[in-house]
């Protein structure tokens, strides 16, 4: 893993030595799957239409940990990219270092304060200044299912943990894979987000992952969460280790597996494969989290190139926040708009549900930042949690040990 990260960083530094023309933007991101690339094209084309060239700096790896390693190397070598895809606490960390350009002029002219949800502004603003442009809102507590497989086995959409386990058992008995999963720390953590919310409810989730309350982290409910992760583990196939998330989605698309627990970027893969919600695939909230949303929002932070924001950076920020782009991009990406005033007309059934769920969760105090995707706590804590969740998922710890390790990991890293 470490070797791979270093090679990626070295390759990135070499690529960066290619000069970026003044009228270009160089964009570092981790949107490398088919569905993600299709969405990225919407942004590329928008900018190209304005005469701004695009220098692509993709760094594969869902959740963006590898991209953040490459970014650090680029900044350290004095050559930051123009714009960087970033999540939650990473944005605030870079803003604290004074590395990000001030977007207040664009935000003021375009009224971002009035249309971007408060939950996103918490990560897009620093010391009263806008430091990033929100692209979307994703959420992690979704399940994606192959409709034909469920129909064939007579499985209704499960609404409780027990119903979900019964459905998994039925799929397993049929010889198909019940859960398509990729054993990578960020994917294990994505599943954990939903399982923890379902097991303990919103107060438990908030106390454990946002407040980092020691008693909650060490509680019996946390042990039960890990016990349920072990149940999930018993329904993945033998080859899950290291599999990329989009290959796991492909297993559901192809009917080799029934379910995937993944953020709504998975929908981009279904659409990219020509599949339709309700006809070919189903989207539903992880059983027991129907009223909650664990969200993450992709934003583009602009690295300061001088005392003022660059012309191309300003154009990129303006393009990202435009209502038409927010609709066009998010329809393809699987996410929902980062503005509250965008119509849901162009969105499919899952997108419409995503938009309605988000609004309902925000209005009822049920919207929480995703731990797995950098919106609950800073990277150091998140990564320490990843380690424990993955070690447990791979059978290195029993649930009681995992709870103790989680408490210790948070104590050391918070
Ligand atoms: C990002 C998504 C991306 C996913 C998988 C998440 O952290 O928010 O935009 O599609 O990772 O790469």
Short mmCIF file of C-alpha atoms and ligand atoms in Angstrom, two decimals:
data_model
loop_
_atom_site.label_atom_id
_atom_site.label_comp_id
_atom_site.label_asym_id
_atom_site.label_seq_id
_atom_site.Cartn_x
_atom_site.Cartn_y
_atom_site.Cartn_z
CA UNK A 1 0.00 0.00 0.00
CA UNK A 2 2.69 2.46 1.08
CA UNK A 3 4.83 1.58 -1.96
CA UNK A 4 1.89 2.14 -4.27
CA UNK A 5 1.16 5.53 -2.72
CA UNK A 6 4.78 6.62 -3.14
CA UNK A 7 4.82 5.54 -6.77
CA UNK A 8 1.61 7.42 -7.38
CA UNK A 9 3.11 10.51 -5.79
CA UNK A 10 6.27 10.23 -7.90
CA UNK A 11 4.24 9.82 -11.08
CA UNK A 12 2.20 12.84 -10.08
CA UNK A 13 5.28 14.97 -9.60
CA UNK A 14 6.59 13.97 -13.02
CA UNK A 15 3.27 14.78 -14.64
CA UNK A 16 3.26 18.11 -12.87
CA UNK A 17 6.51 19.15 -14.52
CA UNK A 18 4.55 19.52 -17.77
CA UNK A 19 3.85 23.24 -17.87
CA UNK A 20 0.27 24.40 -17.37
CA UNK A 21 -0.65 27.23 -19.73
CA UNK A 22 -2.07 30.37 -18.12
CA UNK A 23 -5.50 29.80 -19.63
CA UNK A 24 -5.67 26.21 -18.38
CA UNK A 25 -6.88 24.80 -15.14
CA UNK A 26 -5.13 21.78 -13.73
CA UNK A 27 -7.63 19.73 -11.77
CA UNK A 28 -6.65 17.04 -9.29
CA UNK A 29 -9.47 14.56 -8.61
CA UNK A 30 -10.26 10.89 -8.02
CA UNK A 31 -13.09 10.49 -10.49
CA UNK A 32 -11.67 7.60 -12.52
CA UNK A 33 -14.52 5.08 -12.86
CA UNK A 34 -16.75 5.03 -15.96
CA UNK A 35 -19.64 6.84 -14.29
CA UNK A 36 -17.35 9.36 -12.61
CA UNK A 37 -15.52 10.10 -15.85
CA UNK A 38 -18.85 10.70 -17.60
CA UNK A 39 -19.79 13.24 -14.95
CA UNK A 40 -16.37 14.89 -15.08
CA UNK A 41 -16.82 15.35 -18.82
CA UNK A 42 -19.82 17.59 -18.13
CA UNK A 43 -17.50 19.93 -16.22
CA UNK A 44 -14.66 19.69 -18.75
CA UNK A 45 -16.99 20.57 -21.61
CA UNK A 46 -18.50 23.47 -19.71
CA UNK A 47 -15.06 25.00 -19.24
CA UNK A 48 -13.87 24.23 -22.74
CA UNK A 49 -16.95 26.08 -23.98
CA UNK A 50 -15.53 29.13 -22.22
CA UNK A 51 -12.13 28.73 -23.82
CA UNK A 52 -10.49 27.35 -20.69
CA UNK A 53 -8.34 24.27 -21.20
CA UNK A 54 -8.33 21.32 -18.85
CA UNK A 55 -5.21 19.60 -17.53
CA UNK A 56 -6.36 16.36 -16.03
CA UNK A 57 -4.68 15.08 -12.85
CA UNK A 58 -6.60 11.93 -11.89
CA UNK A 59 -5.48 9.93 -8.84
CA UNK A 60 -7.47 6.70 -8.51
CA UNK A 61 -8.80 5.61 -5.14
CA UNK A 62 -12.32 6.14 -3.81
CA UNK A 63 -12.68 8.37 -0.80
CA UNK A 64 -9.67 10.33 -2.04
CA UNK A 65 -6.94 9.24 0.42
CA UNK A 66 -4.42 8.65 -2.40
CA UNK A 67 -5.39 11.95 -4.02
CA UNK A 68 -4.71 13.73 -0.74
CA UNK A 69 -1.26 12.09 -0.52
CA UNK A 70 -0.43 13.29 -4.04
CA UNK A 71 -1.73 16.75 -3.22
CA UNK A 72 0.54 17.01 -0.18
CA UNK A 73 3.53 16.03 -2.35
CA UNK A 74 2.61 18.64 -4.97
CA UNK A 75 2.20 21.42 -2.42
CA UNK A 76 5.42 20.45 -0.66
CA UNK A 77 7.30 20.66 -3.93
CA UNK A 78 5.92 24.20 -4.46
CA UNK A 79 3.70 23.27 -7.38
CA UNK A 80 0.07 22.96 -6.27
CA UNK A 81 -2.59 22.15 -8.87
CA UNK A 82 -5.07 24.91 -9.74
CA UNK A 83 -8.10 23.16 -8.33
CA UNK A 84 -8.55 20.08 -6.18
CA UNK A 85 -11.50 17.82 -5.43
CA UNK A 86 -11.78 17.70 -1.66
CA UNK A 87 -14.01 16.53 1.13
CA UNK A 88 -15.09 18.18 4.40
CA UNK A 89 -12.35 18.33 6.99
CA UNK A 90 -9.58 18.20 4.36
CA UNK A 91 -10.83 21.54 3.04
CA UNK A 92 -10.72 23.06 6.50
CA UNK A 93 -7.24 21.63 7.13
CA UNK A 94 -5.85 23.28 3.98
CA UNK A 95 -7.69 26.50 4.73
CA UNK A 96 -6.06 26.51 8.17
CA UNK A 97 -2.70 26.31 6.44
CA UNK A 98 -3.63 29.43 4.44
CA UNK A 99 -3.24 27.52 1.16
CA UNK A 100 -6.64 28.20 -0.39
CA UNK A 101 -7.77 31.07 -2.60
CA UNK A 102 -10.52 33.36 -1.35
CA UNK A 103 -13.73 32.92 -3.41
CA UNK A 104 -15.75 35.60 -1.59
CA UNK A 105 -16.05 37.85 -4.63
CA UNK A 106 -17.69 35.12 -6.73
CA UNK A 107 -19.77 33.93 -3.76
CA UNK A 108 -21.02 37.47 -3.09
CA UNK A 109 -21.83 38.26 -6.70
CA UNK A 110 -23.64 34.97 -7.18
CA UNK A 111 -25.39 34.77 -3.80
CA UNK A 112 -23.90 31.45 -2.65
CA UNK A 113 -24.83 32.19 0.98
CA UNK A 114 -28.52 32.06 0.11
CA UNK A 115 -28.58 28.82 -1.88
CA UNK A 116 -25.88 26.49 -0.52
CA UNK A 117 -27.19 24.41 2.42
CA UNK A 118 -25.78 25.29 5.83
CA UNK A 119 -24.36 21.75 6.27
CA UNK A 120 -22.10 22.38 3.25
CA UNK A 121 -21.19 25.94 4.15
CA UNK A 122 -19.61 24.57 7.35
CA UNK A 123 -16.95 22.99 5.15
CA UNK A 124 -16.85 25.54 2.32
CA UNK A 125 -16.20 28.60 4.47
CA UNK A 126 -13.31 29.37 6.75
CA UNK A 127 -13.09 32.49 8.91
CA UNK A 128 -16.06 33.93 7.00
CA UNK A 129 -14.44 33.38 3.59
CA UNK A 130 -15.61 30.96 0.92
CA UNK A 131 -12.63 28.69 0.21
CA UNK A 132 -14.25 26.04 -1.97
CA UNK A 133 -16.97 25.55 -4.53
CA UNK A 134 -19.47 22.77 -3.67
CA UNK A 135 -20.27 20.48 -6.58
CA UNK A 136 -22.78 18.09 -5.09
CA UNK A 137 -24.15 16.23 -2.12
CA UNK A 138 -23.62 12.47 -1.97
CA UNK A 139 -24.76 10.19 0.79
CA UNK A 140 -23.38 6.92 2.01
CA UNK A 141 -26.35 5.09 3.57
CA UNK A 142 -27.70 3.56 0.35
CA UNK A 143 -28.14 0.00 -0.84
CA UNK A 144 -28.12 -0.81 -4.59
CA UNK A 145 -29.86 -3.96 -5.74
CA UNK A 146 -30.30 -5.95 -8.93
CA UNK A 147 -34.08 -6.00 -9.47
CA UNK A 148 -34.19 -9.20 -11.53
CA UNK A 149 -32.25 -11.11 -8.88
CA UNK A 150 -34.58 -9.91 -6.12
CA UNK A 151 -37.68 -10.70 -8.20
CA UNK A 152 -36.41 -14.16 -9.08
CA UNK A 153 -35.81 -14.97 -5.42
CA UNK A 154 -39.02 -13.31 -4.21
CA UNK A 155 -37.19 -10.77 -2.07
CA UNK A 156 -38.96 -7.53 -1.11
CA UNK A 157 -36.95 -4.41 -0.26
CA UNK A 158 -35.82 -5.02 3.35
CA UNK A 159 -36.70 -2.31 5.86
CA UNK A 160 -35.10 -3.68 9.03
CA UNK A 161 -31.80 -5.33 9.86
CA UNK A 162 -33.51 -8.69 10.41
CA UNK A 163 -35.27 -8.51 7.05
CA UNK A 164 -31.97 -7.59 5.42
CA UNK A 165 -30.21 -10.61 6.95
CA UNK A 166 -33.07 -12.87 5.85
CA UNK A 167 -32.73 -11.50 2.29
CA UNK A 168 -28.96 -12.05 2.35
CA UNK A 169 -29.50 -15.62 3.48
CA UNK A 170 -31.89 -16.28 0.60
CA UNK A 171 -29.40 -14.94 -1.94
CA UNK A 172 -26.58 -16.96 -0.46
CA UNK A 173 -28.69 -20.13 -0.58
CA UNK A 174 -29.31 -19.49 -4.29
CA UNK A 175 -25.59 -19.65 -5.01
CA UNK A 176 -25.24 -15.98 -5.94
CA UNK A 177 -23.13 -13.50 -4.02
CA UNK A 178 -25.34 -11.67 -1.53
CA UNK A 179 -23.18 -8.55 -1.06
CA UNK A 180 -20.82 -7.16 -3.67
CA UNK A 181 -18.01 -5.54 -1.73
CA UNK A 182 -14.49 -4.35 -2.29
CA UNK A 183 -12.21 -4.90 0.68
CA UNK A 184 -10.49 -1.52 0.85
CA UNK A 185 -10.46 0.50 4.08
CA UNK A 186 -12.62 3.34 2.72
CA UNK A 187 -15.21 0.86 1.41
CA UNK A 188 -15.29 -1.04 4.72
CA UNK A 189 -15.81 2.33 6.43
CA UNK A 190 -18.58 3.30 4.00
CA UNK A 191 -20.50 0.17 5.00
CA UNK A 192 -19.71 0.91 8.66
CA UNK A 193 -21.31 4.40 8.38
CA UNK A 194 -24.66 2.81 7.54
CA UNK A 195 -24.41 -0.12 9.91
CA UNK A 196 -23.53 2.18 12.84
CA UNK A 197 -26.40 4.55 12.04
CA UNK A 198 -28.81 1.64 11.77
CA UNK A 199 -27.61 -0.09 14.94
CA UNK A 200 -27.39 2.91 17.25
CA UNK A 201 -29.50 5.63 15.63
CA UNK A 202 -28.59 9.27 15.03
CA UNK A 203 -27.64 10.24 18.61
CA UNK A 204 -25.25 7.32 18.85
CA UNK A 205 -23.75 8.17 15.43
CA UNK A 206 -23.25 11.81 16.34
CA UNK A 207 -21.78 11.14 19.78
CA UNK A 208 -19.40 8.48 18.46
CA UNK A 209 -18.14 9.92 15.19
CA UNK A 210 -18.72 13.66 15.37
CA UNK A 211 -18.36 14.39 19.10
CA UNK A 212 -15.85 11.53 19.54
CA UNK A 213 -17.38 10.76 22.92
CA UNK A 214 -15.31 8.07 24.60
CA UNK A 215 -18.18 6.38 26.39
CA UNK A 216 -20.17 6.01 23.17
CA UNK A 217 -17.13 4.80 21.25
CA UNK A 218 -16.61 2.13 23.91
CA UNK A 219 -20.28 1.20 24.30
CA UNK A 220 -22.15 -2.09 23.89
CA UNK A 221 -23.91 -0.52 20.90
CA UNK A 222 -20.52 -0.08 19.23
CA UNK A 223 -19.80 -3.76 19.92
CA UNK A 224 -23.12 -4.66 18.32
CA UNK A 225 -22.17 -2.52 15.31
CA UNK A 226 -18.98 -4.54 14.91
CA UNK A 227 -20.94 -7.79 15.40
CA UNK A 228 -23.18 -6.74 12.51
CA UNK A 229 -20.13 -5.93 10.38
CA UNK A 230 -19.03 -9.53 10.97
CA UNK A 231 -22.45 -10.68 9.73
CA UNK A 232 -22.00 -8.55 6.59
CA UNK A 233 -18.56 -10.09 6.13
CA UNK A 234 -20.11 -13.55 6.01
CA UNK A 235 -22.13 -12.57 2.90
CA UNK A 236 -19.35 -11.22 0.67
CA UNK A 237 -17.59 -13.46 -1.86
CA UNK A 238 -14.11 -14.93 -1.40
CA UNK A 239 -12.47 -12.50 -3.82
CA UNK A 240 -13.58 -9.28 -2.13
CA UNK A 241 -10.14 -8.26 -0.92
CA UNK A 242 -8.79 -5.15 -2.66
CA UNK A 243 -11.58 -5.04 -5.27
CA UNK A 244 -12.38 -1.53 -6.57
CA UNK A 245 -15.85 -0.24 -5.68
CA UNK A 246 -16.96 0.08 -9.31
CA UNK A 247 -16.09 -3.57 -9.98
CA UNK A 248 -18.29 -4.46 -7.02
CA UNK A 249 -21.06 -2.33 -8.57
CA UNK A 250 -20.53 -4.24 -11.84
CA UNK A 251 -21.29 -7.50 -9.99
CA UNK A 252 -24.73 -6.10 -9.12
CA UNK A 253 -25.20 -4.67 -12.61
CA UNK A 254 -24.41 -8.09 -14.15
CA UNK A 255 -26.64 -10.00 -11.75
CA UNK A 256 -23.73 -11.89 -10.13
CA UNK A 257 -24.57 -10.27 -6.82
CA UNK A 258 -27.78 -8.97 -5.27
CA UNK A 259 -26.76 -5.94 -3.20
CA UNK A 260 -24.04 -3.33 -2.78
CA UNK A 261 -23.89 -0.93 0.15
CA UNK A 262 -22.31 2.15 -1.32
CA UNK A 263 -22.73 5.91 -1.72
CA UNK A 264 -24.83 7.18 -4.60
CA UNK A 265 -21.82 7.50 -6.90
CA UNK A 266 -22.70 3.82 -7.53
CA UNK A 267 -25.74 5.04 -9.44
CA UNK A 268 -23.40 6.67 -11.95
CA UNK A 269 -22.10 3.18 -12.81
CA UNK A 270 -25.58 1.78 -13.36
CA UNK A 271 -26.49 4.70 -15.62
CA UNK A 272 -23.21 4.47 -17.49
CA UNK A 273 -24.05 0.80 -18.18
CA UNK A 274 -27.43 1.85 -19.63
CA UNK A 275 -29.46 0.64 -16.63
CA UNK A 276 -32.59 2.34 -15.30
CA UNK A 277 -33.80 2.71 -11.71
CA UNK A 278 -36.90 0.67 -10.83
CA UNK A 279 -36.61 -1.32 -14.10
CA UNK A 280 -33.08 -2.75 -13.70
CA UNK A 281 -31.90 -1.68 -10.29
CA UNK A 282 -33.32 -0.50 -6.99
CA UNK A 283 -32.00 2.14 -4.62
CA UNK A 284 -33.07 2.23 -1.00
CA UNK A 285 -31.74 3.48 2.31
CA UNK A 286 -29.82 0.97 4.39
CA UNK A 287 -32.48 -0.79 6.53
CA UNK A 288 -33.01 1.13 9.74
CA UNK A 289 -31.69 4.43 8.35
CA UNK A 290 -34.75 5.43 6.29
CA UNK A 291 -35.02 8.80 8.06
CA UNK A 292 -31.31 9.63 8.17
CA UNK A 293 -28.77 10.83 5.66
CA UNK A 294 -25.02 10.48 6.18
CA UNK A 295 -23.70 12.92 3.62
CA UNK A 296 -20.50 13.94 1.94
CA UNK A 297 -20.07 16.75 -0.54
CA UNK A 298 -17.42 17.01 -3.23
CA UNK A 299 -16.03 20.50 -3.45
CA UNK A 300 -13.29 22.09 -5.50
CA UNK A 301 -10.81 24.13 -3.53
CA UNK A 302 -8.57 26.48 -5.51
CA UNK A 303 -4.95 26.68 -4.45
CA UNK A 304 -3.82 30.28 -4.02
CA UNK A 305 -1.51 31.22 -6.91
CA UNK A 306 -0.96 34.82 -5.83
CA UNK A 307 -2.81 37.41 -3.81
CA UNK A 308 -5.98 37.11 -5.89
CA UNK A 309 -7.95 34.19 -7.20
CA UNK A 310 -6.92 33.39 -10.80
CA UNK A 311 -9.22 34.20 -13.70
CA UNK A 312 -9.57 30.53 -14.62
CA UNK A 313 -10.13 29.51 -11.01
CA UNK A 314 -12.92 32.08 -10.70
CA UNK A 315 -14.47 30.80 -13.94
CA UNK A 316 -14.30 27.22 -12.64
CA UNK A 317 -16.00 28.19 -9.36
CA UNK A 318 -18.72 30.11 -11.20
CA UNK A 319 -19.31 27.21 -13.60
CA UNK A 320 -19.59 24.73 -10.71
CA UNK A 321 -22.18 26.78 -8.84
CA UNK A 322 -24.36 27.55 -11.85
CA UNK A 323 -27.82 25.93 -11.49
CA UNK A 324 -27.72 24.40 -14.97
CA UNK A 325 -24.37 22.74 -14.28
CA UNK A 326 -25.57 21.52 -10.88
CA UNK A 327 -28.45 19.75 -12.59
CA UNK A 328 -26.54 18.41 -15.61
CA UNK A 329 -23.57 17.13 -13.58
CA UNK A 330 -25.46 15.56 -10.69
CA UNK A 331 -27.92 13.75 -12.96
CA UNK A 332 -24.92 11.85 -14.35
CA UNK A 333 -22.87 11.58 -11.16
CA UNK A 334 -25.58 10.05 -8.95
CA UNK A 335 -25.38 12.86 -6.41
CA UNK A 336 -27.83 15.70 -5.80
CA UNK A 337 -27.29 19.45 -6.23
CA UNK A 338 -25.33 21.51 -3.73
CA UNK A 339 -27.92 24.28 -4.13
CA UNK A 340 -31.42 24.22 -2.69
CA UNK A 341 -32.98 26.03 -5.68
CA UNK A 342 -32.32 23.45 -8.42
CA UNK A 343 -35.39 21.69 -9.86
CA UNK A 344 -35.57 17.90 -9.51
CA UNK A 345 -37.16 17.62 -12.96
CA UNK A 346 -34.17 16.21 -14.80
CA UNK A 347 -33.42 13.64 -12.07
CA UNK A 348 -34.46 9.97 -12.14
CA UNK A 349 -36.39 8.23 -9.33
CA UNK A 350 -33.28 7.66 -7.18
CA UNK A 351 -32.14 11.26 -7.68
CA UNK A 352 -35.57 12.59 -6.76
CA UNK A 353 -35.56 10.40 -3.67
CA UNK A 354 -32.05 11.59 -2.81
CA UNK A 355 -33.14 15.22 -3.04
CA UNK A 356 -36.29 14.65 -0.97
CA UNK A 357 -34.42 12.60 1.66
CA UNK A 358 -31.78 15.29 1.99
CA UNK A 359 -34.31 18.03 2.55
CA UNK A 360 -36.31 15.96 5.02
CA UNK A 361 -33.17 14.95 6.95
CA UNK A 362 -31.90 18.55 7.07
CA UNK A 363 -35.28 19.86 8.26
CA UNK A 364 -35.67 17.22 10.96
CA UNK A 365 -32.11 17.25 12.35
CA UNK A 366 -31.29 13.88 10.77
CA UNK A 367 -28.47 14.99 8.48
CA UNK A 368 -25.00 13.94 9.63
CA UNK A 369 -21.56 14.14 8.07
CA UNK A 370 -20.20 10.81 6.82
CA UNK A 371 -17.34 9.46 8.91
CA UNK A 372 -16.09 7.36 5.98
CA UNK A 373 -15.97 10.35 3.65
CA UNK A 374 -14.31 13.00 5.77
CA UNK A 375 -17.34 14.89 7.04
CA UNK A 376 -17.45 13.74 10.67
CA UNK A 377 -13.90 14.20 11.90
CA UNK A 378 -10.42 15.18 10.64
CA UNK A 379 -8.29 12.89 8.47
CA UNK A 380 -6.05 11.67 11.30
CA UNK A 381 -9.05 10.36 13.27
CA UNK A 382 -10.80 9.07 10.17
CA UNK A 383 -7.75 7.09 9.07
CA UNK A 384 -7.29 5.64 12.57
CA UNK A 385 -10.94 4.53 12.48
CA UNK A 386 -10.42 3.01 9.03
CA UNK A 387 -7.57 0.87 10.40
CA UNK A 388 -9.69 -0.60 13.19
CA UNK A 389 -12.76 -1.18 11.02
CA UNK A 390 -10.71 -2.94 8.34
CA UNK A 391 -8.71 -5.05 10.80
CA UNK A 392 -11.98 -6.23 12.35
CA UNK A 393 -13.61 -6.83 8.95
CA UNK A 394 -10.66 -9.00 7.98
CA UNK A 395 -10.96 -11.02 11.18
CA UNK A 396 -7.88 -9.67 12.93
CA UNK A 397 -9.92 -8.57 15.98
CA UNK A 398 -13.11 -9.82 17.56
CA UNK A 399 -15.76 -7.18 18.19
CA UNK A 400 -14.80 -6.52 21.84
CA UNK A 401 -11.17 -5.94 20.83
CA UNK A 402 -12.27 -3.70 17.95
CA UNK A 403 -14.20 -1.52 20.40
CA UNK A 404 -11.13 -1.15 22.66
CA UNK A 405 -8.91 -0.42 19.65
CA UNK A 406 -11.37 2.21 18.40
CA UNK A 407 -11.35 4.02 21.74
CA UNK A 408 -7.55 3.98 21.84
CA UNK A 409 -7.23 5.08 18.19
CA UNK A 410 -9.42 8.10 18.82
CA UNK A 411 -7.63 8.99 22.08
CA UNK A 412 -4.29 9.03 20.26
CA UNK A 413 -5.39 10.89 17.14
CA UNK A 414 -7.95 13.46 18.18
C1 LIG B 1 -16.57 11.02 -3.54
C2 LIG B 1 -17.33 10.64 -4.77
C3 LIG B 1 -16.62 9.51 -5.48
C4 LIG B 1 -16.40 8.36 -4.51
C5 LIG B 1 -15.72 7.14 -5.12
C6 LIG B 1 -16.28 9.80 -2.67
O1 LIG B 1 -15.46 10.16 -1.61
O2 LIG B 1 -17.31 11.95 -2.76
O3 LIG B 1 -17.47 11.73 -5.63
O4 LIG B 1 -17.36 9.12 -6.60
O5 LIG B 1 -15.61 8.80 -3.44
O6 LIG B 1 -14.60 7.47 -5.83
#
